[in-house]
CSV table of C-alpha atoms in Angstrom, one decimal:
chain,number,residue,atom,x,y,z
A,1458,GLY,CA,10.5,-13.4,1.7
A,1459,GLU,CA,10.5,-10.3,-0.5
A,1460,ASN,CA,12.3,-7.2,0.7
A,1461,VAL,CA,12.0,-3.8,-1.0
A,1462,GLU,CA,14.5,-1.0,-0.4
A,1463,GLN,CA,13.7,2.6,-1.6
A,1464,HIS,CA,16.0,5.6,-2.0
A,1465,PRO,CA,16.2,8.4,-1.2
A,1466,SER,CA,14.0,8.8,1.8
A,1467,THR,CA,13.6,12.5,1.1
A,1468,LEU,CA,14.0,14.4,-2.2
A,1469,SER,CA,13.8,18.2,-2.8
A,1470,VAL,CA,13.7,19.5,-6.3
A,1471,GLN,CA,13.0,22.9,-7.9
A,1472,GLU,CA,9.7,23.2,-9.8
A,1473,GLY,CA,10.3,22.1,-13.4
A,1474,ASP,CA,13.2,19.8,-12.6
A,1475,SER,CA,13.1,16.0,-12.8
A,1476,ALA,CA,12.8,13.7,-9.9
A,1477,VAL,CA,14.0,10.1,-9.7
A,1478,ILE,CA,13.2,7.5,-7.0
A,1479,LYS,CA,14.8,4.1,-7.0
A,1480,CYS,CA,13.8,0.8,-5.5
A,1481,THR,CA,15.5,-2.6,-5.3
A,1482,TYR,CA,13.8,-5.9,-4.6
A,1483,SER,CA,15.2,-9.2,-3.5
A,1484,ASP,CA,12.8,-11.9,-4.9
A,1485,SER,CA,13.5,-12.6,-8.5
A,1486,ALA,CA,10.1,-14.2,-8.8
A,1487,SER,CA,8.3,-10.9,-8.2
A,1488,ASN,CA,6.4,-9.9,-11.4
A,1489,TYR,CA,4.4,-6.7,-10.6
A,1490,PHE,CA,5.8,-3.3,-9.5
A,1491,PRO,CA,3.4,-0.5,-8.7
A,1492,TRP,CA,4.0,3.0,-7.5
A,1493,TYR,CA,1.7,4.7,-5.1
A,1494,LYS,CA,1.4,8.4,-4.3
A,1495,GLN,CA,0.1,9.5,-0.9
A,1496,GLU,CA,-0.7,13.1,-0.4
A,1497,LEU,CA,-0.8,14.5,3.2
A,1498,GLY,CA,-3.6,13.0,5.1
A,1499,LYS,CA,-4.9,11.0,2.2
A,1500,ARG,CA,-4.9,7.4,1.2
A,1501,PRO,CA,-2.2,5.9,-1.2
A,1502,GLN,CA,-3.3,5.9,-4.8
A,1503,LEU,CA,-1.8,4.1,-7.7
A,1504,ILE,CA,0.0,6.3,-10.2
A,1505,ILE,CA,1.7,3.8,-12.5
A,1506,ASP,CA,2.7,0.2,-12.5
A,1507,ILE,CA,4.8,-2.2,-14.6
A,1508,ARG,CA,4.9,-5.9,-15.1
A,1509,SER,CA,8.0,-8.0,-15.4
A,1510,ASN,CA,7.6,-8.6,-19.1
A,1511,VAL,CA,8.0,-4.8,-19.8
A,1512,GLY,CA,11.1,-2.7,-19.4
A,1513,GLU,CA,9.6,0.8,-19.4
A,1514,LYS,CA,6.2,2.4,-19.2
A,1515,LYS,CA,5.3,6.0,-19.5
A,1516,ASP,CA,2.2,8.1,-18.7
A,1517,GLN,CA,2.5,11.8,-19.4
A,1518,ARG,CA,5.1,13.2,-17.0
A,1519,ILE,CA,5.6,9.9,-15.2
A,1520,ALA,CA,7.6,6.9,-16.3
A,1521,VAL,CA,8.8,3.7,-14.6
A,1522,THR,CA,11.7,1.6,-15.7
A,1523,LEU,CA,12.5,-2.0,-14.7
A,1524,ASN,CA,15.8,-3.9,-14.8
A,1525,LYS,CA,15.0,-7.5,-13.9
A,1526,THR,CA,18.6,-8.6,-14.1
A,1527,ALA,CA,19.7,-6.1,-11.5
A,1528,LYS,CA,16.3,-6.3,-9.6
A,1529,HIS,CA,15.7,-2.6,-9.5
A,1530,PHE,CA,13.0,-0.3,-10.8
A,1531,SER,CA,12.7,3.5,-10.8
A,1532,LEU,CA,10.1,6.2,-10.9
A,1533,HIS,CA,10.9,9.3,-13.1
A,1534,ILE,CA,8.8,12.4,-12.8
A,1535,THR,CA,9.6,15.2,-15.4
A,1536,GLU,CA,8.7,18.8,-15.2
A,1537,THR,CA,7.8,18.6,-11.6
A,1538,GLN,CA,5.0,20.8,-10.2
A,1539,PRO,CA,4.1,21.7,-6.6
A,1540,GLU,CA,1.2,19.3,-6.7
A,1541,ASP,CA,3.7,16.4,-7.2
A,1542,SER,CA,4.8,17.0,-3.5
A,1543,ALA,CA,3.8,13.9,-1.7
A,1544,VAL,CA,5.1,10.6,-0.3
A,1545,TYR,CA,5.8,8.0,-3.0
A,1546,PHE,CA,5.9,4.3,-2.3
A,1547,CYS,CA,7.2,1.5,-4.5
A,1548,ALA,CA,6.1,-2.1,-4.1
A,1549,ALA,CA,6.7,-5.5,-5.4
A,1550,SER,CA,4.4,-8.5,-5.7
A,1551,PRO,CA,6.0,-11.9,-5.0
A,1552,MET,CA,4.4,-14.2,-7.5
A,1553,GLU,CA,3.5,-17.0,-5.1
A,1554,TYR,CA,1.3,-14.7,-3.0
A,1555,GLY,CA,-1.1,-13.6,-5.7
A,1556,ASN,CA,-2.1,-10.1,-4.8
A,1557,LYS,CA,0.3,-9.5,-1.9
A,1558,LEU,CA,2.4,-6.3,-2.1
A,1559,VAL,CA,5.6,-5.6,-0.2
A,1560,PHE,CA,6.2,-1.9,0.1
A,1561,GLY,CA,9.3,0.2,0.3
A,1562,ALA,CA,9.7,2.7,3.1
A,1563,GLY,CA,8.6,5.7,1.0
A,1564,THR,CA,10.2,8.8,-0.4
A,1565,ILE,CA,9.0,12.3,0.7
A,1566,LEU,CA,9.2,14.5,-2.5
A,1567,ARG,CA,9.1,18.2,-2.1
A,1568,VAL,CA,8.8,20.4,-5.1
A,1569,LYS,CA,9.9,24.0,-4.4
A,1570,SER,CA,8.3,26.8,-6.4
B,1155,GLU,CA,-19.2,5.2,-6.6
B,1156,ALA,CA,-16.6,2.5,-6.3
B,1157,GLN,CA,-15.0,2.8,-2.9
B,1158,VAL,CA,-13.4,1.3,0.2
B,1159,THR,CA,-14.7,2.6,3.5
B,1160,GLN,CA,-13.3,2.3,7.0
B,1161,ASN,CA,-14.7,3.2,10.4
B,1162,PRO,CA,-13.8,4.8,12.7
B,1163,ARG,CA,-11.4,7.3,11.1
B,1164,TYR,CA,-9.9,8.3,14.4
B,1165,LEU,CA,-9.8,6.3,17.6
B,1166,ILE,CA,-8.1,6.9,20.9
B,1167,THR,CA,-8.3,4.0,23.4
B,1168,VAL,CA,-6.6,2.5,26.4
B,1169,THR,CA,-4.4,-0.5,26.7
B,1170,GLY,CA,-6.3,-3.8,26.8
B,1171,LYS,CA,-9.7,-2.5,25.6
B,1172,LYS,CA,-10.9,-4.6,22.7
B,1173,LEU,CA,-11.7,-2.7,19.5
B,1174,THR,CA,-12.8,-3.4,16.0
B,1175,VAL,CA,-12.0,-1.4,12.9
B,1176,THR,CA,-14.5,-2.1,10.1
B,1177,CYS,CA,-13.7,-2.2,6.4
B,1178,SER,CA,-16.2,-2.5,3.5
B,1179,GLN,CA,-15.8,-2.4,-0.3
B,1180,ASN,CA,-18.5,-2.2,-2.9
B,1181,MET,CA,-16.5,-3.4,-5.9
B,1182,ASN,CA,-17.1,-7.1,-5.4
B,1183,HIS,CA,-13.4,-7.7,-5.0
B,1184,GLU,CA,-12.1,-11.1,-3.9
B,1185,TYR,CA,-8.9,-9.9,-2.2
B,1186,MET,CA,-8.8,-7.7,0.9
B,1187,SER,CA,-5.9,-6.7,3.1
B,1188,TRP,CA,-5.0,-4.7,6.2
B,1189,TYR,CA,-1.9,-2.6,6.4
B,1190,ARG,CA,-0.3,-0.5,9.0
B,1191,GLN,CA,1.7,2.6,8.2
B,1192,ASP,CA,4.5,3.8,10.4
B,1193,PRO,CA,7.1,6.5,9.7
B,1194,GLY,CA,10.1,5.1,8.0
B,1195,LEU,CA,8.6,1.7,7.6
B,1196,GLY,CA,6.2,2.2,4.7
B,1197,LEU,CA,3.1,0.0,4.6
B,1198,ARG,CA,3.3,-3.4,6.2
B,1199,GLN,CA,0.7,-6.1,5.6
B,1200,ILE,CA,-1.1,-7.4,8.7
B,1201,TYR,CA,-3.5,-9.9,7.3
B,1202,TYR,CA,-5.1,-10.6,4.0
B,1203,SER,CA,-8.1,-12.5,2.6
B,1204,MET,CA,-8.4,-14.2,-0.8
B,1205,ASN,CA,-12.1,-14.7,-0.4
B,1206,VAL,CA,-14.9,-15.4,2.0
B,1207,GLU,CA,-13.7,-17.5,5.0
B,1208,VAL,CA,-10.1,-17.6,3.6
B,1209,THR,CA,-7.6,-15.5,5.5
B,1210,ASP,CA,-3.9,-15.6,6.1
B,1211,LYS,CA,-1.2,-13.8,8.0
B,1212,GLY,CA,0.8,-11.0,6.5
B,1213,ASP,CA,4.1,-9.7,7.7
B,1214,VAL,CA,3.1,-8.3,11.1
B,1215,PRO,CA,0.1,-10.3,12.3
B,1216,GLU,CA,0.9,-10.4,16.0
B,1217,GLY,CA,-1.8,-8.8,18.2
B,1218,TYR,CA,-4.4,-8.7,15.4
B,1219,LYS,CA,-7.3,-10.9,14.2
B,1220,VAL,CA,-9.5,-10.7,11.1
B,1221,SER,CA,-12.6,-12.4,9.8
B,1222,ARG,CA,-14.2,-12.5,6.3
B,1223,LYS,CA,-17.8,-13.7,6.7
B,1224,GLU,CA,-19.1,-11.6,3.8
B,1225,LYS,CA,-17.3,-10.7,0.6
B,1226,ARG,CA,-17.6,-7.0,1.1
B,1227,ASN,CA,-16.5,-6.8,4.8
B,1228,PHE,CA,-13.1,-7.4,6.4
B,1229,PRO,CA,-13.0,-6.2,10.0
B,1230,LEU,CA,-9.7,-5.8,11.9
B,1231,ILE,CA,-9.9,-6.8,15.6
B,1232,LEU,CA,-7.5,-5.9,18.3
B,1233,GLU,CA,-8.3,-8.1,21.3
B,1234,SER,CA,-6.0,-6.4,23.7
B,1235,PRO,CA,-4.5,-3.3,22.2
B,1236,SER,CA,-1.0,-2.1,23.3
B,1237,PRO,CA,0.8,1.2,22.7
B,1238,ASN,CA,3.0,-0.4,20.0
B,1239,GLN,CA,-0.2,-0.8,17.9
B,1240,THR,CA,-0.5,3.0,17.7
B,1241,SER,CA,-0.4,3.5,14.0
B,1242,LEU,CA,-2.3,4.5,10.8
B,1243,TYR,CA,-4.2,1.6,9.4
B,1244,PHE,CA,-5.4,1.1,5.9
B,1245,CYS,CA,-7.7,-1.5,4.4
B,1246,ALA,CA,-7.3,-2.3,0.7
B,1247,SER,CA,-9.2,-4.4,-1.8
B,1248,THR,CA,-8.4,-5.7,-5.3
B,1249,ARG,CA,-10.0,-8.1,-7.7
B,1250,GLY,CA,-8.8,-11.6,-8.1
B,1251,GLY,CA,-7.6,-13.4,-11.1
B,1252,LEU,CA,-4.4,-14.7,-12.6
B,1253,PHE,CA,-2.6,-11.4,-12.5
B,1254,VAL,CA,-1.9,-8.9,-9.8
B,1255,HIS,CA,-4.2,-5.9,-10.0
B,1256,GLU,CA,-4.4,-2.4,-8.5
B,1257,GLN,CA,-5.2,-2.2,-4.8
B,1258,TYR,CA,-7.8,0.3,-3.7
B,1259,PHE,CA,-7.2,1.8,-0.3
B,1260,GLY,CA,-9.6,3.0,2.3
B,1261,PRO,CA,-9.3,6.5,3.8
B,1262,GLY,CA,-7.3,5.2,6.8
B,1263,THR,CA,-7.9,4.9,10.6
B,1264,ARG,CA,-5.6,6.6,12.9
B,1265,LEU,CA,-5.4,4.6,16.2
B,1266,THR,CA,-3.8,5.8,19.4
B,1267,VAL,CA,-3.4,3.4,22.3
B,1268,THR,CA,-2.4,5.0,25.6
């Protein structure tokens, strides 16, 4: 089955710097890659996603890149702000399971002001 | 307001005492799932349902049961809870169709089994 690895497990950056979180997946048939943000005590919420027919997607300060050949995708946050501090999860959807998502272990992002 | 609700939000129970965590969504979504969240392990799928009366095991189904008698409800049942089921549980729903769509999560249920 699909396996998703996420790095780093914790990341501390200075406010205004960029943050990059990387994920690798094992199933070449996976075709949907969302990123979820979970603030302390809250539910995970989708912040950006990308499908396998697209190499890059951007939404204001957030961008996701996908390398299908290498089977990895990354989340880029520019001009980080204290409110970006949260746990970020990547996920991959194995095509044969419809809406199934396999999540990475998560990255704790701390933005220091 | 479109939402996924779960009850209870917090539960402390003892080993072996059957419990049910309810989940309901008002978005007419076909797909519903249960996840458990443990430190360092991310979110792992317990069971999922593709529609009424259609359920299947996820990655960690042992010790859990589910049912889907109505489209909006997807309860999680622990027949004989054990301490290793202490965790944070999330229900999620998403619409069906050819492509994968955003999953909407409930607020979570923190379960402690002593």
